[in-house]
XYZ file of C-alpha atoms in Angstrom:
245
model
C 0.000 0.000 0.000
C 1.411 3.082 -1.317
C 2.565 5.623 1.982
C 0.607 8.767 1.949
C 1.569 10.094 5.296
C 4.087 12.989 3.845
C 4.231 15.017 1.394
C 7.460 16.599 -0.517
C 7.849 19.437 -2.950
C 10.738 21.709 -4.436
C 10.798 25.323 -5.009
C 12.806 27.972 -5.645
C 12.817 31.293 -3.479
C 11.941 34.625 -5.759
C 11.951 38.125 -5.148
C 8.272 38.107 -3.245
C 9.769 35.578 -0.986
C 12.151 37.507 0.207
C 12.588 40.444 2.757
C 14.941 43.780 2.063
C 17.961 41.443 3.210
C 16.819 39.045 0.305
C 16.238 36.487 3.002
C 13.091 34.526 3.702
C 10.214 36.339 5.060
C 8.656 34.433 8.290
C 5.566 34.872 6.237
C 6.446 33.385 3.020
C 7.733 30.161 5.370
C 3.774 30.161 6.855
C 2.326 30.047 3.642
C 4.735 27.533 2.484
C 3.384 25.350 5.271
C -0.501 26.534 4.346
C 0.490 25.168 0.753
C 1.645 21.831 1.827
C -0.966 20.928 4.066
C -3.895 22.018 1.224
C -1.398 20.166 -1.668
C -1.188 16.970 0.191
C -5.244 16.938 1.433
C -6.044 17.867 -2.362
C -3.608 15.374 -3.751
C -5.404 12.881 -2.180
C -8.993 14.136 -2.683
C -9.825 16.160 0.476
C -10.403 19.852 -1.840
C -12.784 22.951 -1.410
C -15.282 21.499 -2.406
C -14.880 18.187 -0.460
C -14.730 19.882 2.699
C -17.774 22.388 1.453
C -20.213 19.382 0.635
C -19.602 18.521 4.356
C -20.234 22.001 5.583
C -16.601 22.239 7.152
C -13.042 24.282 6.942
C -9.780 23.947 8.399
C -8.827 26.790 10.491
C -4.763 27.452 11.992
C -5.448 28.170 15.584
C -1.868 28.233 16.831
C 1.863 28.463 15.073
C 4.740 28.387 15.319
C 8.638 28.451 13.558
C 12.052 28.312 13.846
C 14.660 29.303 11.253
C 18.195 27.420 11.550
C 19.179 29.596 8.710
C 16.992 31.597 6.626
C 17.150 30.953 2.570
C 17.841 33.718 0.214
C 16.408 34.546 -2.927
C 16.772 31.961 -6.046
C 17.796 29.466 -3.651
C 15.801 26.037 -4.177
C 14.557 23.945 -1.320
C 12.657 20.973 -0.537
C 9.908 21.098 1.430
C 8.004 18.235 3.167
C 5.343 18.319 5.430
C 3.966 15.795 8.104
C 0.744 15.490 9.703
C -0.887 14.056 12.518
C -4.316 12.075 13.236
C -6.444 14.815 14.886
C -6.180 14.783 19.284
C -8.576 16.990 21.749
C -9.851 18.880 18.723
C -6.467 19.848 17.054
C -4.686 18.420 14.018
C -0.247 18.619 14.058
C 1.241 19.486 10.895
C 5.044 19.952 11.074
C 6.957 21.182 7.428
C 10.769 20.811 7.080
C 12.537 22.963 5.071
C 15.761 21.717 3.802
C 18.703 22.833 1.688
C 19.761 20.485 -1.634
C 22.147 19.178 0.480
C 20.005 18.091 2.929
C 20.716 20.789 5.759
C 17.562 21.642 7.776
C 17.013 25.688 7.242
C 13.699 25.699 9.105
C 10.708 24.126 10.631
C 7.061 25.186 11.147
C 4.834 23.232 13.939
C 0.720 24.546 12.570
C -2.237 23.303 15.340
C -5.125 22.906 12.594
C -8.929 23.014 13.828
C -11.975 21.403 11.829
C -14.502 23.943 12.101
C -18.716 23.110 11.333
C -19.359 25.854 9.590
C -23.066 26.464 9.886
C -22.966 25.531 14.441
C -18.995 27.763 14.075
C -18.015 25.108 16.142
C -14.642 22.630 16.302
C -15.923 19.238 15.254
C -13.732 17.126 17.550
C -15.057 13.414 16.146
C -12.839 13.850 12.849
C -14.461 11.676 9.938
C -12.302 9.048 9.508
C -11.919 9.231 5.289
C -9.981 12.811 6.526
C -7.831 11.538 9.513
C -6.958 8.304 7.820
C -3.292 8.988 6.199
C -1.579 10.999 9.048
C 0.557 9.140 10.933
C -0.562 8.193 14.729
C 2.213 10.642 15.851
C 4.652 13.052 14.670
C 7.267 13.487 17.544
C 8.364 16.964 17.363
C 6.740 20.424 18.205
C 7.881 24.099 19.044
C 6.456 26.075 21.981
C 3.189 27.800 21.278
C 3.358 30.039 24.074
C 3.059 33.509 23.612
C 4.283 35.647 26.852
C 2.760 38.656 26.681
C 4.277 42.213 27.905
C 3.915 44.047 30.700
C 3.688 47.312 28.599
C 2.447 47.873 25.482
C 2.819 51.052 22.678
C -0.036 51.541 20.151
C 1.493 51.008 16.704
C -1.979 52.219 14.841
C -4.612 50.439 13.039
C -4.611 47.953 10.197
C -7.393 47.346 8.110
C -8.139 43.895 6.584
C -7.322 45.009 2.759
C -7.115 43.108 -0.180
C -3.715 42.447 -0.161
C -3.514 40.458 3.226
C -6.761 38.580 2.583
C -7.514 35.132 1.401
C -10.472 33.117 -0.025
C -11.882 32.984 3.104
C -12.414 36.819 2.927
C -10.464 37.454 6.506
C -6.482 38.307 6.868
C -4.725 35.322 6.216
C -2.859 33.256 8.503
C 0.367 33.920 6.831
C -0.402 37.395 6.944
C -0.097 38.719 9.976
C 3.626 37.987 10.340
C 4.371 41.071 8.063
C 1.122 43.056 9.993
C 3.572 42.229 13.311
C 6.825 43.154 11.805
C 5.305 46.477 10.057
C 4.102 47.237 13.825
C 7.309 46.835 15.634
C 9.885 49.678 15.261
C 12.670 49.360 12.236
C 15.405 49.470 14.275
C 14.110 46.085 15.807
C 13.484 44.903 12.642
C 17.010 45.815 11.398
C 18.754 43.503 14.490
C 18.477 40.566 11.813
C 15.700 38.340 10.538
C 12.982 36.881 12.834
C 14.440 33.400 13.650
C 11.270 32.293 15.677
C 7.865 33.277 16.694
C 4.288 31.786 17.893
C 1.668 32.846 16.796
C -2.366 32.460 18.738
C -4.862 33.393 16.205
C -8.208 34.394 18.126
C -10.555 35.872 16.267
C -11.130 36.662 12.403
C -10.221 39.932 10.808
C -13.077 40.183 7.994
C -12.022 42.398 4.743
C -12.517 45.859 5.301
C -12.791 45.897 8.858
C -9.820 47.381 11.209
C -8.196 46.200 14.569
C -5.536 47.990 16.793
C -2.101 46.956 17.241
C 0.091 47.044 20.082
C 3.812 45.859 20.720
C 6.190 45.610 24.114
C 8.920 43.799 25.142
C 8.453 40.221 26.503
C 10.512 37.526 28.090
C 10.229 33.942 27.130
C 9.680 30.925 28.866
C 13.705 30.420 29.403
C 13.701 34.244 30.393
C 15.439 35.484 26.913
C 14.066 38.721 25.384
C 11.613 39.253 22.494
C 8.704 41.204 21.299
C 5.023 40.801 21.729
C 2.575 42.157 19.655
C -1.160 41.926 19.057
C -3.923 42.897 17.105
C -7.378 43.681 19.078
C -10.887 44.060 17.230
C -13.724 45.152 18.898
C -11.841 45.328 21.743
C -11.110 41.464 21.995
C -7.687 40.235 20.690
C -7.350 39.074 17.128
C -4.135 37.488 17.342
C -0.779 37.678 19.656
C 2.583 36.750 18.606
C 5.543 36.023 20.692
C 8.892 36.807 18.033
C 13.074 36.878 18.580
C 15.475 38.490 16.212
């Protein structure tokens, strides 16, 4: 029986991948790991309209990623990704990015949520036609805490405009890295890429509406400094992130 439990693909960083450094963006690594996980459901039959005859979606509840070493622009890479049967509601998929030589430049751990979408709720007893190629476990995850700061500076509004929406006529996932790192101040941005964050996504930013942003400094679980910022809507939190430099 033919192994569908991974997934592998090659491609080669261009210009929109990269930042000003002509590194990765954090945010071009996200929706490298968005792509993955829709290729390998779709390769295998699970598309739009698959999961729209059953009246669900797949929502990314929490993130996280790591860079070893960031790739630059026209460098090709392989990337794979590897999901996990669906536990307590949530559904592991890690990606690997690696070098042509086989070096490991990043990884991405995604918490995925089947969502009913007529009740808005998380369906928690998966069907089993979806859940039945992951593997029983994939035995490796990031943190997904997000420490928060004890002071926080406005950094504006951001409206939900075309260019950071998706399909699903909210900001995308993948998105709101480059919302956070357009919030926090250039000279943080300037100490070097982003070589981890996590990410909680709360609540839906629909196109055309706005939420506030805020950033401070934070401490992580090991007590090393980083930045915290979040987006709040209607006076309820959109999303946090937790990122280092």
């Amino acid at each position: 029986m033919e192994d569908h439990s991974t997934y592998t693909e090659q491609i080669t960083l261009d210009e929109g991948d990269v930042d000003y450094r002509g590194l990765m963006r954090p945010s071009a690594l996200l929706r490298c790991a968005e792509h993955m996980a829709t290729a390998h459901a779709w390769g295998l039959g699970m598309d739009k309209a698959f999961y729209s005859a059953r009246q669900m979606v797949y929502l990314v509840g929490r993130q996280a990623f790591q860079f070893y070493r960031a790739p630059a622009m026209r460098e090709t890479v392989t990337l794979t990704t590897y999901p996990e049967k669906t536990r307590r509601g949530a559904n592991k998929r890690v990606l690997v990015v690696r070098s042509l030589d086989g070096e490991e430049l990043a990884r991405v751990d995604t918490r995925w949520t089947l969502v009913d979408t007529c009740a808005g709720k998380i369906i928690r007893h998966i069907p089993p036609e979806i859940d039945q190629y992951w593997s029983d476990t994939v035995d490796w995850e990031l943190s997904l805490q997000v420490p928060k700061a004890a002071e926080l500076v406005s950094a504006g509004s951001r409206r939900a405009a075309y260019s950071i929406c998706d399909t699903n006529r909210h900001i995308n996932n993948a998105s709101y890295l480059d919302v956070a790192c357009d919030a926090l101040p250039l000279e943080v941005i300037d100490q070097g890429p982003v070589h981890f964050a996590a990410i909680k996504y709360h609540r839906q930013v629909p196109l055309g509406e706005e939420m506030e942003l805020f950033y401070g400094q934070a401490a992580g679980e090991d007590g090393a400094p980083g930045w915290y910022v979040t987006g709040r809507r209607e006076g309820k939190a959109a999303f946090e992130l937790f990122c280092r430099f």
